[in-house]
GROMACS .gro file of C-alpha atoms in nm:
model
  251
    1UNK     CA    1  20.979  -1.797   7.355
    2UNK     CA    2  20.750  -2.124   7.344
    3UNK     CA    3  20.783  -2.240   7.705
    4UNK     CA    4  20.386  -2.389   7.808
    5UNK     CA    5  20.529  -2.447   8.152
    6UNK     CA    6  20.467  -2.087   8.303
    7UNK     CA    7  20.146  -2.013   8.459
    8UNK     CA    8  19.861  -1.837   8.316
    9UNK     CA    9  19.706  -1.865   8.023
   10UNK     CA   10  19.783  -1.948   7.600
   11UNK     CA   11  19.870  -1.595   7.461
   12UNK     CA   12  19.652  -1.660   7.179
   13UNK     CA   13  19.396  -1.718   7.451
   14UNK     CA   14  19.415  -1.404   7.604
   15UNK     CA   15  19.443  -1.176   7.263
   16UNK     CA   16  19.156  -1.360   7.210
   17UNK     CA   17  18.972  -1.265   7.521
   18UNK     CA   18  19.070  -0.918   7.410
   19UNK     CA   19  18.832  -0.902   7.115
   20UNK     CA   20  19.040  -0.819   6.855
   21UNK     CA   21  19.043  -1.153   6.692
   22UNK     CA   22  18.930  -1.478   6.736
   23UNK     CA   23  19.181  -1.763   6.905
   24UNK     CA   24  19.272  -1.887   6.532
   25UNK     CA   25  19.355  -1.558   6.413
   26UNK     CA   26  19.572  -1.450   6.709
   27UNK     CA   27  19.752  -1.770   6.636
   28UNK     CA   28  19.788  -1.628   6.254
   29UNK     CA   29  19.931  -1.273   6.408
   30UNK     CA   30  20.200  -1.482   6.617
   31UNK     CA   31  20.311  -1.682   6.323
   32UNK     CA   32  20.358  -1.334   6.074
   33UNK     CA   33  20.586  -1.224   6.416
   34UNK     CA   34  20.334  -0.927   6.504
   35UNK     CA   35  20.289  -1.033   6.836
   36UNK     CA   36  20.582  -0.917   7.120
   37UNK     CA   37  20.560  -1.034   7.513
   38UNK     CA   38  20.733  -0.723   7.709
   39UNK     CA   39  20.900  -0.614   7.432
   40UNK     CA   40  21.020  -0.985   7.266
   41UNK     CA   41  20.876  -1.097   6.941
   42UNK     CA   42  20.683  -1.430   7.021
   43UNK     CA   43  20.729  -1.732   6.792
   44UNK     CA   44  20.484  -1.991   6.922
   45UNK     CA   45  20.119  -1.971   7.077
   46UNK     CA   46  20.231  -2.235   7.303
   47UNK     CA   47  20.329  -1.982   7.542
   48UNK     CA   48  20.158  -1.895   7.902
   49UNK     CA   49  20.124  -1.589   8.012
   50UNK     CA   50  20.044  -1.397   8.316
   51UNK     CA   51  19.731  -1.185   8.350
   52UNK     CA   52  19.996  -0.844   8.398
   53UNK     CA   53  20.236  -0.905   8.053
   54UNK     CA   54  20.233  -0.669   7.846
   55UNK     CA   55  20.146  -0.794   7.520
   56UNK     CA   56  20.150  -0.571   7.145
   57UNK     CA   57  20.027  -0.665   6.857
   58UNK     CA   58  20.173  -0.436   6.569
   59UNK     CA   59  20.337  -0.229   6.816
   60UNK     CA   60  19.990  -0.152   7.013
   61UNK     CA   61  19.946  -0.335   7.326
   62UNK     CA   62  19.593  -0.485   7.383
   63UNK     CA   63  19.316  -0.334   7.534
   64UNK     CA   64  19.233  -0.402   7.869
   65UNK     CA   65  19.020  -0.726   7.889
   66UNK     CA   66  18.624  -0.616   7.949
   67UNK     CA   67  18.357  -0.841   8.059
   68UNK     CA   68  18.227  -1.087   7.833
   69UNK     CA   69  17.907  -0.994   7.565
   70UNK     CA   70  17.701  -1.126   7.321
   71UNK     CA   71  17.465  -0.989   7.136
   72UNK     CA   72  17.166  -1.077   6.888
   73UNK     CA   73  17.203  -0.930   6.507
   74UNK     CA   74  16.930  -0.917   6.246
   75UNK     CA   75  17.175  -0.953   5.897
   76UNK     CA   76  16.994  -0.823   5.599
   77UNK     CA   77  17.117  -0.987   5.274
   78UNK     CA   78  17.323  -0.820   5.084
   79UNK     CA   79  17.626  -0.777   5.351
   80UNK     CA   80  17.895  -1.011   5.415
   81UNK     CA   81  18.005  -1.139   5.716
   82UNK     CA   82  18.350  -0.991   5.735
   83UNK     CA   83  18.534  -0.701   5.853
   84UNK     CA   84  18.717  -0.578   5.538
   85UNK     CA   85  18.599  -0.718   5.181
   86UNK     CA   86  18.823  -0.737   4.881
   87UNK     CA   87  18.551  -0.644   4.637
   88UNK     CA   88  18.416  -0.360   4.846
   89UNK     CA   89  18.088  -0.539   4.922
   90UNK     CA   90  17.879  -0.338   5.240
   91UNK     CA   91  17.950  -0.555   5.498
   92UNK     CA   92  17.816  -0.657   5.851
   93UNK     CA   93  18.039  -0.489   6.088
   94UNK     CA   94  18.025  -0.139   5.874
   95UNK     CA   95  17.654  -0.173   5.934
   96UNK     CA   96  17.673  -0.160   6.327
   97UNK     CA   97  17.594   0.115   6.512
   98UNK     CA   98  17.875   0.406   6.570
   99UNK     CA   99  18.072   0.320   6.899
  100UNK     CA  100  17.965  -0.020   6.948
  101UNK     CA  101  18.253  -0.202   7.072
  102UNK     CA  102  18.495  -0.420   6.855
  103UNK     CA  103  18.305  -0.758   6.807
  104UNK     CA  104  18.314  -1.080   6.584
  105UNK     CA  105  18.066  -1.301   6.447
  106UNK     CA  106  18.027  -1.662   6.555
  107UNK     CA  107  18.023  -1.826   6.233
  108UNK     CA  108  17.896  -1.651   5.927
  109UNK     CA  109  17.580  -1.614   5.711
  110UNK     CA  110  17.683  -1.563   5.349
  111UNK     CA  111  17.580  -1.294   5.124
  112UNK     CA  112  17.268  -1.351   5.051
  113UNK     CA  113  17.128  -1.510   5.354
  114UNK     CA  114  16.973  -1.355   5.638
  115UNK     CA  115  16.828  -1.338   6.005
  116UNK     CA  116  17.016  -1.415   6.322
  117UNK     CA  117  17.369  -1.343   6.354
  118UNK     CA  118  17.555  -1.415   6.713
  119UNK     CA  119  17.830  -1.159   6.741
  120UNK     CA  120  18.047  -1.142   7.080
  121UNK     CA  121  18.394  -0.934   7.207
  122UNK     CA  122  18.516  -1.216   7.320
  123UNK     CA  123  18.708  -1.435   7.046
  124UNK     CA  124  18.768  -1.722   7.238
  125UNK     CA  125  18.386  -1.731   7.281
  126UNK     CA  126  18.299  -1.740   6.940
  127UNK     CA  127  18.531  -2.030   6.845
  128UNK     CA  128  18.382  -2.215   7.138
  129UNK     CA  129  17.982  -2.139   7.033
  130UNK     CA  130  18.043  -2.204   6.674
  131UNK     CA  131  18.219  -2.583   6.712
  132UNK     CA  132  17.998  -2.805   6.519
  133UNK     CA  133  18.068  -3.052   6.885
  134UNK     CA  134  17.857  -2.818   7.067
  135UNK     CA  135  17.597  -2.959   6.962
  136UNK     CA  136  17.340  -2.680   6.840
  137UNK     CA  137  17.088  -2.698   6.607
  138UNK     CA  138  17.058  -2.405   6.347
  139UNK     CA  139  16.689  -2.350   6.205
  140UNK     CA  140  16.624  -2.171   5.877
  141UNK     CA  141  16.319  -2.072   5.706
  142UNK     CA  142  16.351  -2.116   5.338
  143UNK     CA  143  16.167  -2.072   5.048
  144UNK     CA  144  16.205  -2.289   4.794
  145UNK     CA  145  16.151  -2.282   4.397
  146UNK     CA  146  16.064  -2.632   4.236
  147UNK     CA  147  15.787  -2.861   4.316
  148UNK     CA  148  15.849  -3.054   4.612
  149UNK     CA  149  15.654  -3.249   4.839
  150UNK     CA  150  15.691  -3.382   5.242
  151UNK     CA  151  15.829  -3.731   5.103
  152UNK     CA  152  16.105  -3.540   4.925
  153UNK     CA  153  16.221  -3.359   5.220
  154UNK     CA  154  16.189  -3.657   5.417
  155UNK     CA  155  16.461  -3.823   5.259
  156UNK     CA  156  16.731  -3.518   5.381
  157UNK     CA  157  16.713  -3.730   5.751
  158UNK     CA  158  16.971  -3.948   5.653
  159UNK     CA  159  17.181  -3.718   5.533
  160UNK     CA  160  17.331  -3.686   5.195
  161UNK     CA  161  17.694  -3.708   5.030
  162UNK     CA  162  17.738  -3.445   4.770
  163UNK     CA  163  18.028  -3.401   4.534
  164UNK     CA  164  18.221  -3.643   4.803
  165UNK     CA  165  18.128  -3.404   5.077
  166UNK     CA  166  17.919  -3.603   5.335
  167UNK     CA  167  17.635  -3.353   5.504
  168UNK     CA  168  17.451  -3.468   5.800
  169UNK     CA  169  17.083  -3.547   5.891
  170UNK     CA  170  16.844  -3.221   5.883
  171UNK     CA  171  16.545  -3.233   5.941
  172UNK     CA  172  16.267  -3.003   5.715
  173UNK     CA  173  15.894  -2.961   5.742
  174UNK     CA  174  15.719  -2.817   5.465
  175UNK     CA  175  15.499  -2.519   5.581
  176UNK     CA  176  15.303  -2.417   5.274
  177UNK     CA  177  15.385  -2.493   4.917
  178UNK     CA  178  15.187  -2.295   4.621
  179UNK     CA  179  15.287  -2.362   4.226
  180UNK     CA  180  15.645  -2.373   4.212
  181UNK     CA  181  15.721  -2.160   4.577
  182UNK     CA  182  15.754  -2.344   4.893
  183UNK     CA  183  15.827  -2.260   5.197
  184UNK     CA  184  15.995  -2.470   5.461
  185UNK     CA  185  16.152  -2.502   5.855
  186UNK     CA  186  16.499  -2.668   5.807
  187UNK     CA  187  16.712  -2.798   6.131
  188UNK     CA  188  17.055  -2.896   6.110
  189UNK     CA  189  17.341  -2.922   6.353
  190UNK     CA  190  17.637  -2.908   6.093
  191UNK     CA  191  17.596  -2.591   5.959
  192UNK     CA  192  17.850  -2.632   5.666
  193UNK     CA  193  17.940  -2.386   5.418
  194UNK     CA  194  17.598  -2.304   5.227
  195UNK     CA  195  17.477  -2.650   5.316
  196UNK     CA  196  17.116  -2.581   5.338
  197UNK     CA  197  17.134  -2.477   4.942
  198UNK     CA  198  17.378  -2.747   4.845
  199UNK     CA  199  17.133  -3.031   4.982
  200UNK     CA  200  16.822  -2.842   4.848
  201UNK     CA  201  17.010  -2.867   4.507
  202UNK     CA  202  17.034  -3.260   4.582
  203UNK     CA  203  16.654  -3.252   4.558
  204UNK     CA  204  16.612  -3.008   4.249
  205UNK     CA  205  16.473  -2.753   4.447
  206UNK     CA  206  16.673  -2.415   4.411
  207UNK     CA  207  16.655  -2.170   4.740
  208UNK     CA  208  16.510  -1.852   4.702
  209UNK     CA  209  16.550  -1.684   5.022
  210UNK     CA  210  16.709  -1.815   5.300
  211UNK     CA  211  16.663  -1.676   5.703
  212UNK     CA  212  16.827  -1.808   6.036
  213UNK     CA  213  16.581  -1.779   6.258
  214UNK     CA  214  16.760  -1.977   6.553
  215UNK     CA  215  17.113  -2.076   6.672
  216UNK     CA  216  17.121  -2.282   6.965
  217UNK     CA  217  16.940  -2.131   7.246
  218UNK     CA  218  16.913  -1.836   7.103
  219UNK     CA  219  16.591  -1.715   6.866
  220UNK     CA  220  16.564  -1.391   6.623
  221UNK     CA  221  16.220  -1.357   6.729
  222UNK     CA  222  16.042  -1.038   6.613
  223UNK     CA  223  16.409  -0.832   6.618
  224UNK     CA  224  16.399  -0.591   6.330
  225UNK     CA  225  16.648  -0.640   6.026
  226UNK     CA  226  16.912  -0.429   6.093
  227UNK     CA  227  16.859  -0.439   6.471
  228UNK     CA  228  17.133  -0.511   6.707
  229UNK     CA  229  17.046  -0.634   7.100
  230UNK     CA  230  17.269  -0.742   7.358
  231UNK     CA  231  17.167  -1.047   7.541
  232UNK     CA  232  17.214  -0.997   7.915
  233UNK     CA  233  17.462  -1.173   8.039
  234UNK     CA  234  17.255  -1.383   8.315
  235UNK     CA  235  17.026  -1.506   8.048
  236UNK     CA  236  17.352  -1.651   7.792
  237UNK     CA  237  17.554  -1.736   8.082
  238UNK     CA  238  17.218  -1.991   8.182
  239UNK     CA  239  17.179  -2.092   7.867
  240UNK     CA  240  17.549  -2.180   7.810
  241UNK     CA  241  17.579  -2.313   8.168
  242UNK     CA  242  17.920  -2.077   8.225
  243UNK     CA  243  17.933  -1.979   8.562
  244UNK     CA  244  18.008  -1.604   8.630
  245UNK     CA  245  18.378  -1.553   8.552
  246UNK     CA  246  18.630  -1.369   8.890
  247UNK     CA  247  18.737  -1.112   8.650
  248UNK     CA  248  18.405  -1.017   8.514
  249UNK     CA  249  18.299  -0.983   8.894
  250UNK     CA  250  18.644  -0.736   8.898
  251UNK     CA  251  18.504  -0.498   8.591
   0.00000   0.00000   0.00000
């Protein structure tokens, strides 16, 4: 079963839309064989489907689709951004509150790091919002152990290559500095894999604490650590420009 032809939409699309799983992991599931359409195992996510299949996923068919949220998270360090943890580590979605729907985060904040955390039922959604081609800038506050001066973080606007890995401009403004602390505002667009530390450790400077305190649009203003707040959906859907969707005028 790998006909594209039908009408309808990718089946990874629409477990996806489900909120079980982001687009790339649905894709995963297909591959392992745990996905059936009406009863047939599927072998390909290059297969349409129409909005009434029935589709299972270990045996369980998926939920029926539900409008479209997002929501603002305060991450305290400590937690990792995952659902299940080999070590055991607390992690983000054990913190949420009891009965809040099934959700995933766009992108992650490691371990250690903090502040705002985009999380969303809708997986297709956060593959879309965290794309390093849309654009966004991600701002951190960071404090910073090491002397360092304006002229030093000046030089992170060109960007830097470390260890062959090439990381783009960012732009950081030193707030205060006293002795060996610092604190800064960093802005990036990238958003790499613990790329605010790696290019801090291109300058000798070691970071000490590390807080997201904007993605996008989207600020943590004074949201409490911990907190979790859904953004209404007329205030994301005008910052994202995405019109109002038929079947989320349907729910």
């Amino acid at each position: 079963m790998s006909d594209d032809t039908h009408p309808g939409d990718r089946i990874a699309k629409v477990i996806a839309r489900a909120g079980i799983c982001s687009r790339r992991d649905a894709e995963k599931l297909i591959a392992e064989g745990r996905v059936a359409l009406n009863g047939q195992r599927v072998t390909s996510p290059a297969l349409n489907v129409e909005a009434d299949a029935l589709i299972t996923v270990d045996g369980k068919a998926l939920p029926a689709a539900v409008p479209t949220k997002l929501w603002r998270y305060h991450k305290p360090a400590g937690l990792v951004t995952s659902h299940r943890d080999p070590e055991g580590r607390p992690t983000v979605f054990a913190s949420l509150p009891r009965g809040m729907s099934r959700v995933i985060s766009v992108g992650r904040l490691d371990i250690n790091s903090e502040g705002l955390l985009l999380l969303t039922n809708d997986g297709e959604m956060a593959r879309k919002l965290e794309l390093p081609a849309q654009g966004w800038t991600r701002r951190y506050r960071v404090r910073l152990f090491g002397n360092v001066t304006q002229a030093d973080l000046d030089r992170l606007a060109k960007g830097v290559t470390i260890d062959g890995v090439r990381y783009g401009p960012a732009t950081a403004e030193l707030e205060r500095a006293k002795g060996p602390y610092a604190w800064a505002m960093v802005s990036l667009k990238e958003g790499k894999n613990r790329e605010v530390k790696r290019v801090m450790e291109s300058l000798g400077l070691k970071v000490a604490r590390l807080i997201r305190v904007q993605f996008g649009p989207f600020h943590l203003g004074q949201l409490a650590e911990g907190a979790v707040e859904e953004i209404p959906a007329k205030i994301w859907r005008e910052q994202l420009g995405i019109g109002r969707k038929k079947r989320d005028r349907q729910a």
